[in-house]
Short mmCIF file of C-alpha atoms in Angstrom, two decimals:
data_model
loop_
_atom_site.label_atom_id
_atom_site.label_comp_id
_atom_site.label_asym_id
_atom_site.label_seq_id
_atom_site.Cartn_x
_atom_site.Cartn_y
_atom_site.Cartn_z
CA MET A 1 0.37 -5.25 0.66
CA ILE A 2 0.59 -8.61 2.15
CA ASN A 3 -2.19 -9.74 3.88
CA ARG A 4 -2.71 -6.17 5.03
CA ILE A 5 -1.74 -5.51 8.39
CA SER A 6 0.84 -8.31 8.35
CA ALA A 7 2.92 -6.49 6.01
CA ILE A 8 3.69 -4.07 9.20
CA ALA A 9 3.48 -6.88 11.67
CA ILE A 10 6.31 -9.22 10.70
CA ALA A 11 9.57 -9.25 8.86
CA ALA A 12 8.52 -9.75 5.37
CA VAL A 13 7.65 -6.19 5.31
CA SER A 14 6.00 -4.44 2.13
CA PHE A 15 7.98 -1.17 1.48
CA ALA A 16 5.05 0.80 0.17
CA SER A 17 3.59 -0.07 3.55
CA VAL A 18 6.23 1.43 5.75
CA ALA A 19 9.09 3.04 3.76
CA LEU A 20 9.87 6.76 4.36
CA THR A 21 7.43 7.45 6.99
CA ALA A 22 6.96 10.96 7.66
CA THR A 23 7.98 10.84 11.30
CA PRO A 24 6.91 13.89 13.33
CA SER A 25 9.97 16.09 14.43
CA GLN A 26 8.83 15.80 18.03
CA ALA A 27 6.68 12.78 18.68
CA ALA A 28 3.56 12.81 20.80
CA LYS A 29 3.61 11.06 23.93
CA CYS A 30 2.11 7.31 23.25
CA GLY A 31 -0.65 5.59 25.90
CA GLY A 32 -2.21 7.57 28.61
CA ASP A 33 -5.23 9.77 28.07
CA PHE A 34 -6.51 8.87 24.14
CA GLN A 35 -7.90 12.40 23.81
CA GLY A 36 -4.91 13.81 25.20
CA PHE A 37 -2.57 12.09 22.81
CA ILE A 38 -4.89 13.17 19.82
CA ALA A 39 -4.55 17.08 21.10
CA GLN A 40 -0.96 16.60 21.01
CA MET A 41 -1.24 14.83 17.45
CA SER A 42 -3.37 17.93 16.37
CA GLN A 43 -0.35 20.16 17.36
CA GLU A 44 2.12 17.97 15.56
CA ALA A 45 -0.01 18.10 12.63
CA ALA A 46 -0.35 21.94 12.45
CA ALA A 47 3.45 22.18 12.85
CA ALA A 48 3.49 20.20 9.75
CA GLY A 49 1.40 22.48 7.80
CA VAL A 50 -1.98 20.70 7.85
CA SER A 51 -4.86 23.19 8.19
CA GLN A 52 -6.71 23.64 11.41
CA GLY A 53 -10.08 23.08 9.52
CA VAL A 54 -8.78 19.74 8.15
CA ILE A 55 -7.35 18.55 11.62
CA SER A 56 -10.74 19.49 13.38
CA GLN A 57 -12.66 17.53 10.65
CA ALA A 58 -10.44 14.43 10.70
CA PHE A 59 -10.40 14.08 14.45
CA ALA A 60 -13.98 14.93 15.05
CA GLY A 61 -15.19 12.19 17.39
CA VAL A 62 -12.53 10.07 16.88
CA THR A 63 -12.09 6.98 19.39
CA GLN A 64 -9.96 4.21 19.67
CA ASP A 65 -10.70 0.89 17.72
CA PRO A 66 -9.97 -2.20 19.98
CA ALA A 67 -10.41 -4.28 16.88
CA VAL A 68 -7.33 -2.86 15.18
CA LEU A 69 -4.89 -3.55 18.09
CA SER A 70 -6.79 -7.09 18.54
CA PHE A 71 -6.06 -7.68 14.97
CA ASP A 72 -2.49 -6.71 15.32
CA ARG A 73 -1.41 -8.46 18.35
CA ARG A 74 -2.69 -11.96 16.96
CA GLN A 75 -0.36 -11.63 13.88
CA ARG A 76 2.01 -14.36 12.98
CA GLY A 77 4.77 -15.22 10.40
CA THR A 78 2.52 -15.45 6.88
CA PHE A 79 4.89 -17.32 4.99
CA ASN A 80 5.07 -20.43 6.39
CA LYS A 81 4.44 -22.61 3.29
CA SER A 82 6.99 -23.68 0.32
CA PHE A 83 6.58 -21.26 -2.68
CA GLU A 84 4.61 -24.10 -4.77
CA GLN A 85 1.92 -24.32 -1.76
CA TYR A 86 1.81 -20.57 -1.87
CA VAL A 87 1.78 -19.48 -5.30
CA SER A 88 -0.97 -22.11 -5.62
CA THR A 89 -3.23 -20.35 -3.36
CA ARG A 90 -2.52 -17.03 -5.17
CA VAL A 91 -2.10 -17.40 -9.14
CA GLY A 92 -4.73 -19.73 -10.21
CA GLN A 93 -6.06 -19.96 -13.87
CA GLY A 94 -9.17 -17.72 -13.23
CA ARG A 95 -6.26 -14.82 -11.88
CA ILE A 96 -4.40 -15.23 -14.68
CA SER A 97 -7.22 -15.01 -16.93
CA MET A 98 -8.38 -12.01 -15.55
CA GLY A 99 -4.86 -10.52 -15.59
CA LEU A 100 -4.82 -11.14 -19.44
CA GLN A 101 -8.06 -9.26 -19.91
CA MET A 102 -6.82 -6.27 -17.71
CA MET A 103 -3.56 -5.87 -19.84
CA GLN A 104 -5.80 -6.16 -23.23
CA ARG A 105 -8.20 -3.40 -21.60
CA HIS A 106 -5.75 -1.24 -20.36
CA ALA A 107 -2.86 -2.02 -22.95
CA SER A 108 -2.44 1.88 -24.12
CA LEU A 109 -2.44 3.02 -20.54
CA LEU A 110 0.22 0.38 -19.61
CA SER A 111 2.27 0.83 -22.64
CA ARG A 112 2.71 4.52 -21.54
CA ILE A 113 3.40 3.96 -18.01
CA GLU A 114 6.43 1.68 -19.36
CA GLN A 115 7.56 4.35 -21.34
CA ARG A 116 7.69 6.52 -18.52
CA PHE A 117 8.58 4.54 -15.53
CA GLY A 118 10.32 1.36 -17.14
CA VAL A 119 8.27 -1.24 -15.47
CA PRO A 120 6.51 -3.76 -17.80
CA PRO A 121 2.97 -4.08 -17.85
CA GLU A 122 2.83 -7.85 -16.53
CA ILE A 123 4.98 -6.71 -13.44
CA VAL A 124 2.49 -3.87 -12.73
CA VAL A 125 -0.88 -6.05 -13.34
CA ALA A 126 0.62 -9.02 -11.41
CA ILE A 127 0.82 -6.80 -8.39
CA TRP A 128 -2.20 -5.15 -8.91
CA GLY A 129 -3.79 -8.77 -9.11
CA LEU A 130 -2.11 -9.88 -6.00
CA GLU A 131 -2.91 -6.78 -3.90
CA SER A 132 -6.75 -6.41 -4.64
CA ASP A 133 -7.68 -8.71 -7.29
CA PHE A 134 -7.43 -6.09 -9.93
CA GLY A 135 -9.37 -3.69 -7.63
CA LYS A 136 -12.20 -5.93 -7.47
CA GLY A 137 -11.37 -7.31 -4.26
CA ASP A 138 -11.17 -6.35 -0.44
CA ILE A 139 -9.31 -2.93 -0.13
CA GLY A 140 -10.45 -2.30 3.15
CA LYS A 141 -13.56 -0.15 4.59
CA MET A 142 -11.96 0.93 8.17
CA PRO A 143 -11.57 4.62 8.74
CA VAL A 144 -7.87 5.14 8.04
CA ILE A 145 -7.71 8.19 10.73
CA ARG A 146 -9.42 6.08 13.38
CA THR A 147 -7.13 2.98 12.43
CA LEU A 148 -4.08 5.19 12.59
CA SER A 149 -4.72 7.12 15.66
CA THR A 150 -5.07 3.81 17.45
CA MET A 151 -1.90 2.34 16.33
CA ALA A 152 -0.01 5.47 16.79
CA HIS A 153 -1.47 5.68 20.65
CA ASP A 154 -0.18 1.97 21.05
CA CYS A 155 3.35 2.40 22.12
CA ARG A 156 5.08 -0.51 20.12
CA ARG A 157 5.42 1.38 16.98
CA THR A 158 4.36 4.87 17.71
CA GLU A 159 6.64 6.88 15.53
CA LEU A 160 5.91 5.05 12.45
CA PHE A 161 2.25 5.66 12.86
CA GLN A 162 2.37 8.91 14.18
CA GLY A 163 4.38 9.72 10.56
CA GLU A 164 1.52 7.57 8.62
CA LEU A 165 -1.52 9.75 10.82
CA ILE A 166 -0.04 13.07 9.64
CA ALA A 167 0.59 11.58 6.06
CA ALA A 168 -3.12 10.87 6.04
CA LEU A 169 -3.94 14.33 7.12
CA LYS A 170 -1.97 15.51 4.21
CA ILE A 171 -3.81 13.48 1.81
CA LEU A 172 -6.92 15.12 2.97
CA GLN A 173 -5.37 18.72 2.87
CA ARG A 174 -4.07 18.00 -0.72
CA GLY A 175 -7.98 16.95 -1.83
CA ASP A 176 -6.54 13.62 -3.19
CA LEU A 177 -9.57 12.01 -1.21
CA PRO A 178 -12.33 12.95 0.72
CA GLN A 179 -12.70 11.57 4.42
CA ARG A 180 -15.56 9.36 3.64
CA ASP A 181 -13.19 7.40 0.88
CA LEU A 182 -10.13 7.79 3.49
CA VAL A 183 -11.11 4.12 4.35
CA GLY A 184 -8.48 1.16 4.40
CA ALA A 185 -7.06 -1.98 5.66
CA TYR A 186 -5.97 -2.69 9.25
CA ALA A 187 -2.74 -0.70 9.40
CA GLY A 188 -4.28 2.02 7.14
CA GLU A 189 -3.29 0.96 3.85
CA LEU A 190 -5.02 2.56 1.03
CA GLY A 191 -6.16 1.99 -2.53
CA GLN A 192 -5.92 -0.97 -4.95
CA THR A 193 -2.54 -1.69 -4.48
CA GLN A 194 -2.37 -1.10 -0.62
CA PHE A 195 -0.09 1.96 -0.20
CA LEU A 196 0.31 3.22 3.34
CA PRO A 197 0.00 7.38 3.65
CA SER A 198 3.25 8.05 3.43
CA SER A 199 3.79 6.07 0.47
CA TYR A 200 0.65 7.76 -1.19
CA ILE A 201 2.34 11.17 -0.68
CA LYS A 202 5.81 9.88 -1.90
CA TYR A 203 4.94 7.63 -4.69
CA GLY A 204 1.45 8.69 -5.88
CA VAL A 205 1.11 10.01 -9.58
CA ASP A 206 -1.43 11.80 -11.06
CA PHE A 207 -1.74 9.77 -14.22
CA ASP A 208 -5.36 10.69 -15.14
CA GLY A 209 -4.47 14.49 -15.07
CA ASN A 210 -7.38 15.73 -12.81
CA GLY A 211 -5.35 17.16 -10.40
CA HIS A 212 -5.82 14.41 -7.92
CA VAL A 213 -3.90 11.11 -6.94
CA ASP A 214 -6.69 8.76 -6.52
CA LEU A 215 -5.42 5.34 -5.55
CA ARG A 216 -8.85 3.90 -4.60
CA HIS A 217 -10.83 4.82 -7.97
CA SER A 218 -8.52 5.88 -10.51
CA VAL A 219 -7.03 2.71 -12.26
CA PRO A 220 -4.33 5.33 -14.14
CA ASP A 221 -3.34 6.81 -10.89
CA VAL A 222 -2.85 3.29 -9.30
CA LEU A 223 -0.94 1.32 -12.07
CA ALA A 224 1.65 4.38 -12.40
CA SER A 225 2.15 4.87 -8.86
CA THR A 226 2.80 1.20 -8.47
CA ALA A 227 5.33 1.56 -11.49
CA ASN A 228 6.90 5.00 -9.89
CA LEU A 229 7.71 3.07 -6.41
CA LEU A 230 9.41 0.38 -8.49
CA LYS A 231 11.34 2.77 -10.61
CA THR A 232 12.23 4.81 -7.68
CA ALA A 233 13.43 1.28 -5.90
CA GLY A 234 15.90 0.69 -8.92
CA PHE A 235 13.73 -1.31 -11.36
CA LYS A 236 15.28 -1.17 -14.75
CA GLY A 237 12.93 -1.56 -17.76
CA GLY A 238 14.30 -4.42 -20.46
CA GLN A 239 16.03 -6.30 -17.75
CA PRO A 240 14.95 -9.82 -16.19
CA TYR A 241 12.94 -9.94 -13.01
CA GLY A 242 13.71 -13.24 -11.81
CA GLU A 243 15.54 -14.46 -8.61
CA GLY A 244 18.83 -13.26 -8.18
CA THR A 245 18.60 -10.49 -10.72
CA ALA A 246 18.94 -6.76 -9.59
CA ASN A 247 15.27 -6.21 -10.87
CA PHE A 248 14.54 -9.08 -8.04
CA GLU A 249 16.39 -7.22 -5.24
CA ALA A 250 14.64 -3.63 -6.53
CA MET A 251 11.34 -5.44 -5.79
CA ARG A 252 12.49 -6.15 -2.17
CA GLU A 253 11.38 -2.62 -1.85
CA TRP A 254 7.89 -3.65 -2.57
CA ASN A 255 7.94 -6.55 -0.38
CA ARG A 256 10.77 -8.15 1.42
CA ALA A 257 9.77 -11.72 1.28
CA THR A 258 11.34 -13.97 -1.21
CA ILE A 259 8.43 -15.89 -1.76
CA TYR A 260 6.10 -13.11 -2.40
CA ARG A 261 8.44 -11.63 -4.95
CA LYS A 262 8.86 -15.02 -6.81
CA THR A 263 5.03 -15.10 -6.73
CA ILE A 264 4.89 -11.72 -8.49
CA GLY A 265 7.64 -12.89 -11.22
CA TYR A 266 5.76 -16.29 -11.64
CA PHE A 267 2.45 -14.48 -12.11
CA ALA A 268 4.23 -11.80 -14.63
CA ASP A 269 5.74 -14.91 -16.40
CA ARG A 270 2.07 -16.31 -17.08
CA LEU A 271 0.91 -13.05 -18.41
CA ALA A 272 3.94 -12.30 -20.55
CA ALA A 273 3.26 -15.74 -21.78
CA GLY A 274 -0.45 -15.10 -22.62
CA ARG A 275 -0.09 -11.74 -24.08
#
């Protein structure tokens, strides 16, 4: 979500990046021999119902990625700007214009999403634009299994990332994405609105009806899943979403940083005014 890995690293944490992680019932021992750790994780995954075939394929040749740990360790607080400074870097006229185009192009889809989940199109499209420039920006190219294995082996947040690793294996097991498409950012975030695997499993919606939840390629799945997370967090349709409202608080489950939620609202207001 926010600056990829920083969603995990700092207090301003995005809900879709960390919430409701499927922590293994008995965590593997972090640190030490990496391959020994992977062997323990293989056992945990099997106990969680992942097939041996999926486990063997996913972990074949997996190694630690020192770049992941290096990036994680150099994270600092992201929101050290005023709202005016921050929003000026995220919501320019070009992005607003593209957002309006996306709202027009996907008007029927967004209407169906609003009817089902109660989240207005401008909020969904604002988040989509901020997270990945409407799917046209960088959504990550790092192998998620390797990234999460590296983070889980590190002892600082091992239980969180062990759970995310097993959730990633479950995405493979369900057939939502092939392993070649299970690529993401520095904390394993996936897709056009940057869900970590546990949130992918919990909130992902097959809105195009093809039997799979594809948050990398399917715009219907991406936008519906984003709305589903907000609905589950308590977002109510037809209600205001500005600072101090119940919906603003519900959006805290997307991102805990007030400045980021204000940016979502600002962007949404610009889109609503231009419709």
